[in-house]
Tab-separated table of C-alpha atoms in Angstrom:
chain	number	residue	atom	x	y	z
A	292	UNK	CA	-53.537	64.472	70.768
A	293	UNK	CA	-52.033	61.163	71.496
A	294	UNK	CA	-52.485	58.972	74.476
A	295	UNK	CA	-50.047	56.219	75.304
A	296	UNK	CA	-49.449	53.384	77.714
A	297	UNK	CA	-46.184	52.484	79.271
A	298	UNK	CA	-45.308	48.912	78.776
A	299	UNK	CA	-45.395	46.640	81.860
A	300	UNK	CA	-47.602	48.821	84.042
A	301	UNK	CA	-51.132	48.005	84.638
A	302	UNK	CA	-51.889	51.502	85.822
A	303	UNK	CA	-50.419	54.273	83.839
A	304	UNK	CA	-49.601	57.982	83.697
A	305	UNK	CA	-50.620	59.382	80.328
A	306	UNK	CA	-48.623	61.303	78.063
A	307	UNK	CA	-50.436	63.662	75.720
A	308	UNK	CA	-48.937	64.885	72.597
A	309	UNK	CA	-50.129	67.742	70.617
A	310	UNK	CA	-48.917	70.594	68.244
A	311	UNK	CA	-45.757	71.812	69.804
A	312	UNK	CA	-45.934	70.324	73.202
A	313	UNK	CA	-45.907	67.265	75.498
A	314	UNK	CA	-47.889	66.915	78.615
A	315	UNK	CA	-47.586	64.588	81.430
A	316	UNK	CA	-50.887	63.757	83.002
A	317	UNK	CA	-52.677	61.248	85.432
A	318	UNK	CA	-55.180	59.350	83.352
A	319	UNK	CA	-58.162	59.785	85.569
A	320	UNK	CA	-61.560	61.662	85.577
A	321	UNK	CA	-59.907	65.010	86.347
A	322	UNK	CA	-56.975	64.490	83.761
A	323	UNK	CA	-54.816	66.739	85.869
A	324	UNK	CA	-51.715	68.038	83.879
A	325	UNK	CA	-48.628	67.995	86.011
A	326	UNK	CA	-45.969	69.300	83.494
A	327	UNK	CA	-45.169	70.021	79.844
A	328	UNK	CA	-42.310	69.903	77.511
A	329	UNK	CA	-41.860	72.311	74.607
A	330	UNK	CA	-41.350	70.397	71.398
A	331	UNK	CA	-42.079	73.070	68.876
A	332	UNK	CA	-38.729	72.507	67.184
A	333	UNK	CA	-39.105	68.801	66.921
A	334	UNK	CA	-41.637	68.436	64.097
A	335	UNK	CA	-44.724	66.097	64.392
A	336	UNK	CA	-44.685	63.941	67.509
A	337	UNK	CA	-46.416	60.515	66.829
A	338	UNK	CA	-46.069	58.862	70.229
A	339	UNK	CA	-45.006	59.414	73.784
A	340	UNK	CA	-44.273	56.798	76.490
A	341	UNK	CA	-43.368	57.173	80.059
A	342	UNK	CA	-41.251	54.474	81.468
A	343	UNK	CA	-42.287	52.156	84.327
A	344	UNK	CA	-41.488	54.591	87.144
A	345	UNK	CA	-42.825	57.608	85.092
A	346	UNK	CA	-39.481	59.290	85.435
A	347	UNK	CA	-38.527	59.306	81.772
A	348	UNK	CA	-40.506	60.286	78.703
A	349	UNK	CA	-39.665	59.029	75.194
A	350	UNK	CA	-41.117	60.823	72.182
A	351	UNK	CA	-41.145	59.510	68.530
A	352	UNK	CA	-40.818	62.297	65.931
A	353	UNK	CA	-41.456	62.579	62.248
A	354	UNK	CA	-37.862	63.662	61.834
A	355	UNK	CA	-36.707	60.042	62.404
A	356	UNK	CA	-35.295	60.467	65.980
A	357	UNK	CA	-36.409	59.745	69.493
A	358	UNK	CA	-35.891	62.243	72.328
A	359	UNK	CA	-35.713	61.126	76.001
A	360	UNK	CA	-36.238	63.492	78.867
A	361	UNK	CA	-35.792	63.064	82.585
A	362	UNK	CA	-39.162	64.274	84.046
A	363	UNK	CA	-38.448	63.435	87.730
A	364	UNK	CA	-39.702	66.038	90.181
A	365	UNK	CA	-40.938	68.338	87.382
A	366	UNK	CA	-37.541	68.427	85.582
A	367	UNK	CA	-37.405	68.708	81.893
A	368	UNK	CA	-33.902	67.722	81.075
A	369	UNK	CA	-33.206	66.058	77.607
A	370	UNK	CA	-31.002	63.010	78.373
A	371	UNK	CA	-31.094	61.242	75.098
A	372	UNK	CA	-31.382	61.783	71.251
A	373	UNK	CA	-31.647	58.410	69.422
A	374	UNK	CA	-30.959	58.488	65.636
A	375	UNK	CA	-31.211	55.208	63.752
A	376	UNK	CA	-34.401	55.202	61.640
A	377	UNK	CA	-34.550	56.730	58.152
A	378	UNK	CA	-38.092	58.125	58.232
A	379	UNK	CA	-40.925	58.910	60.651
A	380	UNK	CA	-41.015	56.894	63.859
A	381	UNK	CA	-44.518	55.813	64.763
A	382	UNK	CA	-44.152	54.088	68.147
A	383	UNK	CA	-42.003	53.707	71.157
A	384	UNK	CA	-42.145	51.122	73.989
A	385	UNK	CA	-40.252	50.790	77.249
A	386	UNK	CA	-39.338	47.328	78.573
A	387	UNK	CA	-39.851	46.358	82.193
A	388	UNK	CA	-36.780	47.643	84.352
A	389	UNK	CA	-35.885	44.007	85.279
A	390	UNK	CA	-34.420	43.801	81.821
A	391	UNK	CA	-32.425	47.033	82.129
A	392	UNK	CA	-33.125	50.294	80.335
A	393	UNK	CA	-34.507	49.078	77.023
A	394	UNK	CA	-36.499	51.056	74.521
A	395	UNK	CA	-38.056	49.791	71.263
A	396	UNK	CA	-38.921	51.941	68.285
A	397	UNK	CA	-40.842	51.238	65.175
A	398	UNK	CA	-40.879	53.444	61.965
A	399	UNK	CA	-41.965	53.939	58.353
A	400	UNK	CA	-38.470	52.534	57.323
A	401	UNK	CA	-39.612	49.052	57.980
A	402	UNK	CA	-37.308	48.762	61.013
A	403	UNK	CA	-37.693	47.772	64.524
A	404	UNK	CA	-34.962	48.899	66.735
A	405	UNK	CA	-34.178	47.925	70.408
A	406	UNK	CA	-32.123	50.546	72.220
A	407	UNK	CA	-30.134	49.953	75.479
A	408	UNK	CA	-28.714	52.481	77.739
A	409	UNK	CA	-25.118	51.755	78.740
A	410	UNK	CA	-23.140	54.106	81.115
A	411	UNK	CA	-25.557	56.964	80.293
A	412	UNK	CA	-25.401	56.403	76.435
A	413	UNK	CA	-28.019	54.882	74.323
A	414	UNK	CA	-26.834	52.255	71.740
A	415	UNK	CA	-28.603	49.902	69.340
A	416	UNK	CA	-28.877	46.468	70.905
A	417	UNK	CA	-30.830	44.878	68.039
A	418	UNK	CA	-32.308	45.752	64.764
A	419	UNK	CA	-35.016	43.927	62.957
A	420	UNK	CA	-35.260	44.654	59.327
A	421	UNK	CA	-37.443	41.714	58.279
A	422	UNK	CA	-40.739	43.509	57.776
A	423	UNK	CA	-41.604	44.470	54.220
A	424	UNK	CA	-43.415	47.622	54.930
A	425	UNK	CA	-43.938	50.312	57.493
A	426	UNK	CA	-43.958	49.140	61.183
A	427	UNK	CA	-47.038	50.619	62.754
A	428	UNK	CA	-46.871	49.381	66.358
A	429	UNK	CA	-44.389	47.881	68.731
A	430	UNK	CA	-44.821	46.693	72.459
A	431	UNK	CA	-42.868	44.739	75.045
A	432	UNK	CA	-44.780	41.969	76.662
A	433	UNK	CA	-45.560	41.851	80.382
A	434	UNK	CA	-42.400	41.071	82.307
A	435	UNK	CA	-43.796	37.621	83.386
A	436	UNK	CA	-43.482	36.326	79.870
A	437	UNK	CA	-39.780	37.212	79.617
A	438	UNK	CA	-38.247	39.529	77.338
A	439	UNK	CA	-40.522	39.498	74.222
A	440	UNK	CA	-41.316	42.212	71.734
A	441	UNK	CA	-44.320	42.312	69.350
A	442	UNK	CA	-44.433	44.497	66.101
A	443	UNK	CA	-47.372	45.092	63.582
A	444	UNK	CA	-46.663	46.036	60.029
A	445	UNK	CA	-48.302	47.301	56.927
A	446	UNK	CA	-47.110	44.106	55.220
A	447	UNK	CA	-49.930	42.387	57.011
A	448	UNK	CA	-47.740	40.510	59.517
A	449	UNK	CA	-47.252	40.598	63.342
A	450	UNK	CA	-43.849	39.576	64.433
A	451	UNK	CA	-42.739	38.412	68.067
A	452	UNK	CA	-39.043	38.760	68.877
A	453	UNK	CA	-37.883	36.576	71.937
A	454	UNK	CA	-34.665	37.145	73.719
A	455	UNK	CA	-32.694	34.004	74.496
A	456	UNK	CA	-30.046	33.439	77.117
A	457	UNK	CA	-27.342	33.240	74.571
A	458	UNK	CA	-27.954	36.805	73.595
A	459	UNK	CA	-29.843	36.192	70.368
A	460	UNK	CA	-33.314	36.985	69.426
A	461	UNK	CA	-35.748	34.391	67.860
A	462	UNK	CA	-38.505	35.743	65.422
A	463	UNK	CA	-41.912	34.282	65.113
A	464	UNK	CA	-44.287	35.567	62.459
A	465	UNK	CA	-48.051	35.568	62.117
A	466	UNK	CA	-49.814	36.564	58.823
A	467	UNK	CA	-52.370	38.466	60.699
A	468	UNK	CA	-54.301	41.084	58.590
A	469	UNK	CA	-54.365	41.388	54.724
A	470	UNK	CA	-53.923	44.830	53.766
A	471	UNK	CA	-51.882	45.734	56.812
A	472	UNK	CA	-51.626	45.205	60.605
A	473	UNK	CA	-52.235	48.521	62.473
A	474	UNK	CA	-52.104	47.814	66.256
A	475	UNK	CA	-51.346	45.151	68.892
A	476	UNK	CA	-51.655	44.835	72.651
A	477	UNK	CA	-50.520	42.136	75.134
A	478	UNK	CA	-53.098	40.734	77.401
A	479	UNK	CA	-52.494	41.424	81.222
A	480	UNK	CA	-51.273	38.592	83.299
A	481	UNK	CA	-53.633	37.049	85.833
A	482	UNK	CA	-52.406	35.532	89.152
A	483	UNK	CA	-53.799	32.641	91.194
A	484	UNK	CA	-52.256	32.087	94.715
A	485	UNK	CA	-49.585	34.494	93.764
A	486	UNK	CA	-48.475	32.618	90.696
A	487	UNK	CA	-49.015	33.776	86.972
A	488	UNK	CA	-51.864	31.652	85.634
A	489	UNK	CA	-52.885	33.148	82.358
A	490	UNK	CA	-51.484	32.137	78.858
A	491	UNK	CA	-49.603	34.315	76.680
A	492	UNK	CA	-52.101	36.257	74.487
A	493	UNK	CA	-51.859	39.012	71.932
A	494	UNK	CA	-54.574	41.141	70.310
A	495	UNK	CA	-54.194	42.751	66.979
A	496	UNK	CA	-56.218	44.845	64.598
A	497	UNK	CA	-55.871	45.913	60.927
A	498	UNK	CA	-56.987	47.417	57.816
A	499	UNK	CA	-59.231	44.315	57.009
A	500	UNK	CA	-61.551	45.842	59.706
A	501	UNK	CA	-60.922	42.701	62.050
A	502	UNK	CA	-59.684	41.917	65.502
A	503	UNK	CA	-57.722	38.795	66.161
A	504	UNK	CA	-56.659	37.111	69.389
A	505	UNK	CA	-53.407	35.153	69.306
A	506	UNK	CA	-52.247	32.495	71.804
A	507	UNK	CA	-48.808	31.167	72.377
A	508	UNK	CA	-48.846	27.423	73.151
A	509	UNK	CA	-46.072	24.795	72.865
A	510	UNK	CA	-43.723	27.377	71.266
A	511	UNK	CA	-46.340	28.114	68.505
A	512	UNK	CA	-48.438	31.141	67.892
A	513	UNK	CA	-52.010	30.454	66.645
A	514	UNK	CA	-55.330	32.295	66.265
A	515	UNK	CA	-57.788	31.488	69.062
A	516	UNK	CA	-61.035	29.806	68.393
A	517	UNK	CA	-63.788	30.808	68.167
A	518	UNK	CA	-62.605	33.746	66.114
A	519	UNK	CA	-63.270	37.224	67.221
A	520	UNK	CA	-66.573	38.689	66.080
A	521	UNK	CA	-66.874	41.337	63.377
A	522	UNK	CA	-67.997	44.807	64.400
A	523	UNK	CA	-66.131	47.385	62.610
A	524	UNK	CA	-66.452	48.709	59.071
A	525	UNK	CA	-63.198	50.487	58.777
A	526	UNK	CA	-59.644	50.136	59.923
A	527	UNK	CA	-59.063	48.993	63.448
A	528	UNK	CA	-56.511	51.523	64.770
A	529	UNK	CA	-56.152	50.361	68.448
A	530	UNK	CA	-56.949	47.488	70.653
A	531	UNK	CA	-56.593	47.759	74.589
A	532	UNK	CA	-57.028	44.939	77.151
A	533	UNK	CA	-58.563	46.188	80.312
A	534	UNK	CA	-55.590	46.142	82.725
A	535	UNK	CA	-57.411	44.442	85.663
A	536	UNK	CA	-59.252	41.930	83.505
A	537	UNK	CA	-57.946	39.648	80.744
A	538	UNK	CA	-61.392	38.882	79.517
A	539	UNK	CA	-62.325	42.573	78.544
A	540	UNK	CA	-60.985	44.228	75.437
A	541	UNK	CA	-61.714	47.529	73.789
A	542	UNK	CA	-61.357	48.147	70.017
A	543	UNK	CA	-61.366	51.434	68.241
A	544	UNK	CA	-61.808	52.106	64.529
A	545	UNK	CA	-61.860	54.663	61.772
A	546	UNK	CA	-65.490	53.981	61.542
A	547	UNK	CA	-65.881	56.468	64.639
A	548	UNK	CA	-66.742	53.762	67.202
A	549	UNK	CA	-65.241	52.129	70.137
A	550	UNK	CA	-66.534	48.532	71.079
A	551	UNK	CA	-66.034	46.923	74.483
A	552	UNK	CA	-66.001	43.190	74.442
A	553	UNK	CA	-66.111	40.491	77.233
A	554	UNK	CA	-65.464	36.911	77.325
A	555	UNK	CA	-66.949	34.775	80.071
A	556	UNK	CA	-64.135	32.421	80.043
A	557	UNK	CA	-61.346	31.299	77.897
A	558	UNK	CA	-62.422	29.207	74.967
A	559	UNK	CA	-65.983	30.874	74.940
A	560	UNK	CA	-67.060	33.279	72.295
A	561	UNK	CA	-66.532	36.987	72.814
A	562	UNK	CA	-69.626	39.161	73.038
A	563	UNK	CA	-70.226	42.850	72.559
A	564	UNK	CA	-70.687	44.625	75.942
A	565	UNK	CA	-71.413	48.061	74.444
A	566	UNK	CA	-70.591	50.215	71.323
A	567	UNK	CA	-69.463	53.886	71.955
A	568	UNK	CA	-69.860	56.318	69.126
A	569	UNK	CA	-67.318	59.207	68.854
A	570	UNK	CA	-67.233	62.181	66.505
A	571	UNK	CA	-64.196	61.233	64.656
A	572	UNK	CA	-61.800	58.465	63.517
A	573	UNK	CA	-60.477	56.665	66.566
A	574	UNK	CA	-56.635	56.616	66.879
A	575	UNK	CA	-55.737	55.519	70.426
A	576	UNK	CA	-57.391	53.848	73.576
A	577	UNK	CA	-56.031	53.964	77.063
A	578	UNK	CA	-57.584	52.400	80.294
A	579	UNK	CA	-57.237	53.790	83.819
A	580	UNK	CA	-55.429	51.670	86.311
A	581	UNK	CA	-58.654	50.324	87.791
A	582	UNK	CA	-60.232	49.676	84.402
A	583	UNK	CA	-63.176	51.745	85.285
A	584	UNK	CA	-62.321	54.621	82.757
A	585	UNK	CA	-61.314	54.434	79.159
A	586	UNK	CA	-59.706	57.531	77.334
A	587	UNK	CA	-60.306	57.576	73.556
A	588	UNK	CA	-58.147	59.709	71.171
A	589	UNK	CA	-59.866	60.641	68.067
A	590	UNK	CA	-60.056	63.118	65.131
A	591	UNK	CA	-57.596	66.040	65.164
A	592	UNK	CA	-56.320	66.377	68.600
A	593	UNK	CA	-59.393	65.350	70.649
A	594	UNK	CA	-60.003	62.999	73.442
A	595	UNK	CA	-63.008	61.773	75.377
A	596	UNK	CA	-63.200	59.837	78.602
A	597	UNK	CA	-65.696	57.174	79.356
A	598	UNK	CA	-66.490	55.675	82.810
A	599	UNK	CA	-68.036	52.425	83.649
A	600	UNK	CA	-71.661	52.791	84.789
A	601	UNK	CA	-73.562	50.663	87.354
A	602	UNK	CA	-75.003	48.413	84.730
A	603	UNK	CA	-71.662	47.450	83.292
A	604	UNK	CA	-71.898	49.963	80.190
A	605	UNK	CA	-69.906	53.085	79.814
A	606	UNK	CA	-70.936	56.636	79.650
A	607	UNK	CA	-69.019	59.838	78.683
A	608	UNK	CA	-67.768	61.759	81.555
A	609	UNK	CA	-65.472	64.525	80.053
A	610	UNK	CA	-63.401	65.695	77.227
A	611	UNK	CA	-59.645	66.644	76.693
A	612	UNK	CA	-58.404	69.229	74.339
A	613	UNK	CA	-55.136	71.076	74.191
A	614	UNK	CA	-56.784	73.866	76.375
A	615	UNK	CA	-57.627	71.358	79.163
A	616	UNK	CA	-60.201	69.049	80.549
A	617	UNK	CA	-63.959	69.651	80.496
A	618	UNK	CA	-66.280	67.528	82.738
A	619	UNK	CA	-69.638	66.505	81.881
A	620	UNK	CA	-71.785	67.787	84.822
A	621	UNK	CA	-73.276	65.122	87.217
A	622	UNK	CA	-71.582	62.147	85.469
A	623	UNK	CA	-68.926	61.559	88.278
A	624	UNK	CA	-71.046	61.615	91.365
A	625	UNK	CA	-71.677	58.129	92.835
A	626	UNK	CA	-75.124	56.682	93.055
A	627	UNK	CA	-77.040	56.994	96.312
A	628	UNK	CA	-76.246	53.973	98.515
A	629	UNK	CA	-73.170	53.042	96.472
A	630	UNK	CA	-69.467	53.959	96.951
A	631	UNK	CA	-67.297	55.891	94.619
A	632	UNK	CA	-66.394	52.588	93.041
A	633	UNK	CA	-69.982	51.412	92.511
A	634	UNK	CA	-69.541	48.314	94.393
A	635	UNK	CA	-71.457	48.958	97.651
A	636	UNK	CA	-68.574	50.488	99.666
A	637	UNK	CA	-69.572	53.348	102.006
A	638	UNK	CA	-69.662	56.577	99.968
A	639	UNK	CA	-67.719	59.508	101.531
A	640	UNK	CA	-69.566	62.665	102.455
A	641	UNK	CA	-67.134	64.698	100.306
A	642	UNK	CA	-68.127	66.136	96.853
A	643	UNK	CA	-67.691	64.054	93.760
A	644	UNK	CA	-64.566	65.901	92.872
A	645	UNK	CA	-62.877	64.911	96.240
A	646	UNK	CA	-63.768	61.275	95.624
A	647	UNK	CA	-62.156	61.409	92.150
A	648	UNK	CA	-59.060	63.071	93.641
A	649	UNK	CA	-58.785	60.354	96.181
A	650	UNK	CA	-58.999	57.809	93.297
A	651	UNK	CA	-56.248	59.648	91.500
A	652	UNK	CA	-54.047	59.563	94.633
A	653	UNK	CA	-54.478	55.870	94.873
A	654	UNK	CA	-53.666	55.437	91.191
A	655	UNK	CA	-50.483	57.510	91.640
A	656	UNK	CA	-49.351	55.473	94.614
A	657	UNK	CA	-50.030	52.134	92.774
A	658	UNK	CA	-47.892	53.358	89.833
A	659	UNK	CA	-44.994	54.421	92.192
A	660	UNK	CA	-45.053	51.180	94.020
């Protein structure tokens, strides 16, 4: 089971990939599946991403190709078959639509490829072959930072490609994780008086069991100080910023744990908010649009959903398997005197499931807007 985040969207629909199928779902407490695609003939699917408007799905396959489907209004029409890698493709990432229809792919062949759709055909716009080992993750930056693309490789480096007005790509490299960089995630953009006010930041995790925060200042990337604390005892497989808060970060590791961190303000030390044990090696993390829920993919095709409790910690509210979603009884009902969001708003008289459905509708509307 693979959970993925579309680039450039703070809230997201979730694509679930399992043996022989893809499923579109809303990432919320009910995890309602709204469609599926038969991929039994495609081999192992390593990653699935929906574009900004959740109208297209791109799937990375072990056969070295990417399939793109039109999933608008329940359709399941394949509209693209991208061949350019010489080995399994691990990750795909959509750019914000302000830059056109762009898709990035990363694979075992040490390549990062940027694809562009022109007149209904997908062509290679740029190929980065400078990594010295498998490229394990790739992600476009928030659109406020311009057209930037980060990649993490088993050669230990993290590279950032920046598109220039003259049509060229400038490459910056950080030697990030000895033994291999596994994952990366751009920090969300904060606004003040309608203007972006947060710096360009990037979180990475690797085979050295560490997490690092990188900051772009004066055209130079450098690791933030104080350094991120140690907490994991095995590979860090995913890092995920809370989409509504640039000072909350989740990290997931093969040590079968997820740690949620918080930073009081920039420049201050990060502190551990809570540590969540799971029954398998963590592979992927995905936040809900409001940041109140965290989905964790682990082991062999399993996922668990945690919800923020009223003390700021997180508790398990459900599990997702290929057969569907199972809720933990009594975990989704709001506390007496508190609203469904836990912040003192008037709680509706409807059952807890109706409150969750309402939240789901709000999330859907936010994505569509």
